[in-house]
């Protein structure tokens, strides 16, 4: 068993004020290839138990969008040993909570219960890794539920609809361009067999990560994990995750989305950007800090200062980048113009701010404040074992290793303004971007 | 299932580990008589401070509604000698976090800062609370943001439904209008209105405070004395009971969407009502959190008519609602509403089975200690408890109140709350067959 001791130290201002906080992270593999991570937090006798599959929507077969997420719903139905809903009911009877989530790269299931019940939830979670039964009736009903979910989250929301089109335009070939919940017309044609095939192939211990966080001892977790997960056979047919990749992107794309439900016009510019890779996180660290410089902290940020505070041409600005992704991810800039400012004008302003940044460089004091906040975040993050577990799960299912997660905070600290500027120059290439205008139809009075 | 037996036996022999019973809450008082609760938790070098000032947006005057929310948004936009930019830079330089949030009946302040930065964080927060500048630049910038949100809410089907439901229920009381105010009132607000809103919203005799983290008794007392030194006592009376109307039947609002949003309400129950806990458990069974409520089972699990349906007992200081909501495809929403009505009446007439009651009790009793996890979460709970007038002993006795409930108690409260076929429902969408 590998044991990492994760020490975070920080210095404040120029004084030698010193403090240290630690969280014990242990990590090991079972014989069948299942990875296990234990995060200890003994402040309260509570445990979060999570199983993450290294499979998400981007691993679906062409034409079968929505399968990964529909399967996630169906895991709450029956197995050979357990009746429909029994697991959730059991967790509820313990006062616990449970849920699941699906992304492009992973599918995760969790329970949060008193630490006395770790063994119990492990029994059920291990059971549904292998023994799921999908009846035709459950399949049909749950497909209806998923369509309602799509109606609620996407089809009723113009921003979400635009986002779907935006990703489809940004990725010319990679499946990140297909929505996680599935295209509506493909959902309508999914079959029970599609879901079963997906389950049989991907739900196996050598494709899963167990994360246990809270008031637990790694030795005890190891014994239990061997008992429940260790006896499940591997799937030797699983291959490396190689998805269709992007061709060179050589044309700038523009989208204009008009919907009468839009109240406030806005602009989104999205660029393809490198993600965090194991042993190679520097570019992603630079993009992370670049996004903060551009968009975090309201009027302190570059976009906020230029467009909200100085020129008053925008009422809201932001920048977004998340490096936890298996394949190339994206970097987004969002600007909501003031009433009297057109989308065309705000786009010119946005380009001007980017050009100025590339030309004039970065305010070192601003960068230092952002880096110090990341140091403090290492302390604040220890207040929630659940969030720590999620962070590890998302990273490990995106091709990263525990060492990468532990190294990430210091990688961020090592990035300087020269690195960030270099990253920005690589990133801000219009031919690798989509510019979207979201507005009301022209004929409707604003 | 052999191993399940083993676990059950283990529990019988060892019992469940005590959880929050050892949460050591100290009740302290500052020199100027402000009471607060403290939990010393030294394992992480930061402090979480939670304050709830009674009043909130219901202290607005009707003709200048939105002023209190506007003022609250400006607390972090410059104070004392610092303008908006300098304030946010100073705050970020020490990586402190201050959140100001205003609700119908309270203005809450959530602060989090590293132990070493306590003096600086206290100074910044004190200035934000007592010396906001309401500079012209920040005021106009934030005014535009608020108007943008008000306009967006008018296009958001959930907000439309919620707002209509409150309008029908509360007529011309402030509870009936948006906490943000409307475009006209926001545009009319002047600096003096914001100063006045500030004066009536943050008062030292109306605050509930909890501190959790890396700080001792004396330091905590000193910190609060420093922080609240210049916070004035209240001058404006709190508002009285709100007149409300229930059981107004269904109202449909046309909205272009494949799905209809449904919001409904009945009359709720006061937190101090002797039958509150009966209603609380009943709600859990009918439409409370999780997959296993009756409404989730009937509308989602069995028939796939919605993604999520829930109900909640909502207590304002001056009114009580029993709210619920779900979304369903336009062509299916009428069936879903029929099932909803059937389930509400079924609960009113037949109450709950002993088995359901047992399941609900297990969950509510088991879930309570799981809430006490993390400094920030604990601080929020402790401030809320004081805000609701509960003593710290409540934590120990709360589960006994749940244990004591009988299915006959629930039958009584269900009859009282749910026997109304014409409860108010607002549907926003293009529903078929309504």
Coordinates of C-alpha atoms in Angstrom, one line a residue, chain B residues 121-359:
Chain B
X121 CA -10.3 39.9 7.9
X122 CA -12.1 41.3 10.9
X123 CA -11.2 44.8 9.8
X124 CA -12.4 44.3 6.3
X125 CA -15.6 42.6 7.3
X126 CA -16.3 45.3 10.0
X127 CA -16.0 48.0 7.3
X128 CA -18.2 46.1 4.9
X129 CA -20.9 45.8 7.6
X130 CA -20.7 49.3 9.1
X131 CA -19.1 51.6 6.6
X132 CA -20.3 50.7 3.1
X133 CA -19.6 53.6 0.7
X134 CA -22.3 53.2 -1.9
X135 CA -20.0 54.9 -4.4
X136 CA -21.7 56.2 -7.5
X137 CA -19.5 54.0 -9.8
X138 CA -20.4 50.7 -7.9
X139 CA -24.0 51.7 -7.4
X140 CA -24.6 52.2 -11.1
X141 CA -22.7 49.1 -12.1
X142 CA -24.6 46.9 -9.7
X143 CA -27.9 48.6 -10.6
X144 CA -27.5 47.4 -14.2
X145 CA -26.7 43.9 -13.1
X146 CA -29.8 43.7 -10.9
X147 CA -32.1 45.0 -13.7
X148 CA -30.5 42.4 -16.0
X149 CA -31.4 39.7 -13.5
X150 CA -35.0 41.0 -13.1
X151 CA -35.4 40.9 -16.9
X152 CA -34.0 37.4 -17.1
X153 CA -36.3 36.2 -14.4
X154 CA -39.3 37.3 -16.4
X155 CA -38.2 34.9 -19.1
X156 CA -37.5 32.0 -16.8
X157 CA -40.4 29.6 -16.6
X158 CA -39.6 28.5 -13.0
X159 CA -39.4 32.1 -11.9
X160 CA -42.6 33.0 -13.7
X161 CA -44.4 30.1 -12.0
X162 CA -43.0 30.9 -8.5
X163 CA -43.7 34.6 -8.8
X164 CA -47.3 34.0 -9.9
X165 CA -47.9 31.6 -7.1
X166 CA -46.7 34.1 -4.5
X167 CA -48.7 36.9 -6.2
X168 CA -51.9 34.8 -5.9
X169 CA -51.1 33.8 -2.3
X170 CA -50.0 37.1 -0.8
X171 CA -51.9 39.8 -2.8
X172 CA -50.3 43.1 -2.1
X173 CA -48.0 42.0 0.8
X174 CA -44.2 42.3 0.1
X175 CA -44.0 38.5 0.1
X176 CA -45.9 38.6 -3.2
X177 CA -43.2 40.5 -5.1
X178 CA -39.7 39.7 -6.1
X179 CA -37.0 40.3 -3.5
X180 CA -35.1 42.1 -6.2
X181 CA -37.8 44.7 -6.6
X182 CA -38.8 45.7 -10.1
X183 CA -37.2 47.7 -12.8
X184 CA -39.1 50.9 -11.9
X185 CA -38.3 50.8 -8.2
X186 CA -34.6 49.9 -8.8
X187 CA -34.2 52.7 -11.2
X188 CA -35.7 55.2 -8.7
X189 CA -33.5 54.3 -5.8
X190 CA -31.1 56.9 -4.6
X191 CA -28.1 56.8 -2.3
X192 CA -30.2 57.9 0.7
X193 CA -32.5 54.9 0.1
X194 CA -29.5 52.6 0.2
X195 CA -28.2 54.2 3.4
X196 CA -31.6 53.8 5.0
X197 CA -31.9 50.2 3.9
X198 CA -28.5 49.6 5.5
X199 CA -29.5 51.1 8.7
X200 CA -32.7 49.0 9.1
X201 CA -31.2 45.7 8.0
X202 CA -28.1 45.2 10.1
X203 CA -28.9 45.6 13.8
X204 CA -27.0 44.3 16.8
X205 CA -30.1 43.4 18.7
X206 CA -31.4 41.2 15.8
X207 CA -28.4 39.0 15.0
X208 CA -27.8 35.3 15.5
X209 CA -24.1 34.3 15.4
X210 CA -22.1 31.1 15.3
X211 CA -18.3 30.7 15.1
X212 CA -16.7 27.4 14.3
X213 CA -13.0 26.8 13.9
X214 CA -9.5 27.7 15.0
X215 CA -10.3 30.2 17.7
X216 CA -10.7 30.3 21.5
X217 CA -13.3 31.9 23.7
X218 CA -11.6 35.2 24.6
X219 CA -10.4 35.7 21.0
X220 CA -13.9 35.1 19.7
X221 CA -15.4 37.6 22.1
X222 CA -12.8 40.2 21.2
X223 CA -13.3 39.5 17.5
X224 CA -17.0 40.0 17.7
X225 CA -16.7 43.2 19.9
X226 CA -14.4 44.6 17.2
X227 CA -16.7 43.5 14.4
X228 CA -20.0 44.7 15.8
X229 CA -18.8 47.8 17.7
X230 CA -20.4 50.2 15.3
X231 CA -23.5 48.1 14.3
X232 CA -26.5 50.1 15.5
X233 CA -29.6 48.9 17.5
X234 CA -32.8 48.5 15.5
X235 CA -35.1 51.5 15.0
X236 CA -37.7 50.1 12.6
X237 CA -40.3 47.6 13.9
X238 CA -40.4 44.1 12.2
X239 CA -43.3 43.6 9.9
X240 CA -46.5 41.9 11.2
X241 CA -48.3 38.8 9.9
X242 CA -49.0 38.6 6.2
X243 CA -52.5 38.2 4.9
X244 CA -52.7 35.2 2.6
X245 CA -55.2 33.3 0.4
X246 CA -55.1 29.6 -0.4
X247 CA -57.1 27.1 -2.5
X248 CA -57.5 29.3 -5.6
X249 CA -57.5 26.4 -8.1
X250 CA -55.4 26.3 -11.2
X251 CA -53.9 29.1 -13.3
X252 CA -52.1 28.4 -16.6
X253 CA -49.6 30.8 -18.1
X254 CA -48.6 30.3 -21.8
X255 CA -44.9 29.8 -22.3
X256 CA -43.0 28.4 -25.3
X257 CA -41.4 25.2 -24.1
X258 CA -41.8 21.4 -24.6
X259 CA -42.3 21.1 -20.9
X260 CA -44.7 22.7 -18.4
X261 CA -43.5 23.9 -15.0
X262 CA -45.9 23.2 -12.1
X263 CA -45.7 25.1 -8.8
X264 CA -48.4 24.6 -6.1
X265 CA -49.1 25.6 -2.6
X266 CA -51.3 24.9 0.3
X267 CA -51.3 26.5 3.7
X268 CA -48.3 25.4 5.7
X269 CA -47.7 25.2 9.4
X270 CA -45.7 27.2 12.0
X271 CA -42.5 25.9 13.3
X272 CA -43.8 26.4 16.8
X273 CA -47.1 24.6 16.2
X274 CA -47.3 21.5 18.5
X275 CA -48.0 19.4 15.4
X276 CA -45.1 20.8 13.4
X277 CA -43.0 17.6 13.6
X278 CA -46.0 15.5 12.6
X279 CA -46.3 17.6 9.5
X280 CA -42.5 17.4 8.9
X281 CA -42.5 13.6 8.9
X282 CA -45.7 13.6 6.8
X283 CA -44.0 15.8 4.2
X284 CA -41.0 13.5 4.1
X285 CA -43.2 10.6 3.2
X286 CA -45.3 12.5 0.7
X287 CA -42.7 14.6 -1.2
X288 CA -39.6 15.1 0.8
X289 CA -36.0 14.6 -0.4
X290 CA -34.9 11.4 -2.1
X291 CA -36.1 8.9 -4.5
X292 CA -38.5 7.2 -2.1
X293 CA -41.3 9.7 -1.5
X294 CA -44.8 8.8 -2.6
X295 CA -44.8 11.5 -5.3
X296 CA -41.5 10.4 -6.7
X297 CA -42.7 6.8 -6.8
X298 CA -46.0 7.5 -8.4
X299 CA -45.0 10.3 -10.8
X300 CA -41.4 9.4 -11.7
X301 CA -40.5 5.8 -10.8
X302 CA -43.7 4.1 -11.9
X303 CA -44.7 6.3 -14.9
X304 CA -41.7 8.3 -16.0
X305 CA -43.7 11.5 -16.1
X306 CA -41.1 13.8 -14.5
X307 CA -37.4 14.0 -13.6
X308 CA -38.1 15.2 -10.1
X309 CA -41.0 16.2 -7.9
X310 CA -40.7 17.6 -4.4
X311 CA -42.7 19.3 -1.6
X312 CA -41.5 21.4 1.3
X313 CA -42.9 23.0 4.4
X314 CA -41.8 26.6 4.1
X315 CA -41.8 29.0 7.0
X316 CA -41.5 32.7 6.5
X317 CA -41.5 34.8 9.7
X318 CA -45.0 35.9 8.9
X319 CA -46.6 33.2 6.8
X320 CA -46.4 29.5 6.2
X321 CA -46.7 27.6 2.9
X322 CA -46.7 24.0 1.9
X323 CA -45.0 24.3 -1.5
X324 CA -44.3 21.8 -4.2
X325 CA -43.0 21.7 -7.8
X326 CA -42.3 19.5 -10.7
X327 CA -41.9 19.7 -14.5
X328 CA -43.5 17.4 -17.1
X329 CA -43.9 17.3 -20.8
X330 CA -46.8 19.4 -22.1
X331 CA -48.7 16.3 -23.3
X332 CA -48.2 14.5 -20.0
X333 CA -48.6 17.2 -17.4
X334 CA -52.3 16.8 -17.0
X335 CA -51.9 13.1 -16.0
X336 CA -49.1 14.1 -13.6
X337 CA -51.4 16.7 -12.0
X338 CA -54.2 14.2 -11.6
X339 CA -51.8 11.8 -9.8
X340 CA -50.6 14.7 -7.6
X341 CA -54.1 15.5 -6.6
X342 CA -55.0 11.9 -6.0
X343 CA -51.9 11.5 -3.8
X344 CA -52.5 14.6 -1.7
X345 CA -56.1 13.5 -1.1
X346 CA -55.1 10.0 -0.4
X347 CA -52.7 11.3 2.3
X348 CA -55.5 13.6 3.7
X349 CA -57.9 10.7 4.0
X350 CA -55.8 7.7 4.9
X351 CA -52.6 9.1 6.4
X352 CA -49.5 6.8 6.4
X353 CA -48.9 3.1 7.2
X354 CA -46.9 2.1 10.2
X355 CA -44.2 0.7 7.9
X356 CA -43.9 4.0 6.0
X357 CA -43.7 5.9 9.3
X358 CA -41.0 3.6 10.5
X359 CA -38.9 4.1 7.3

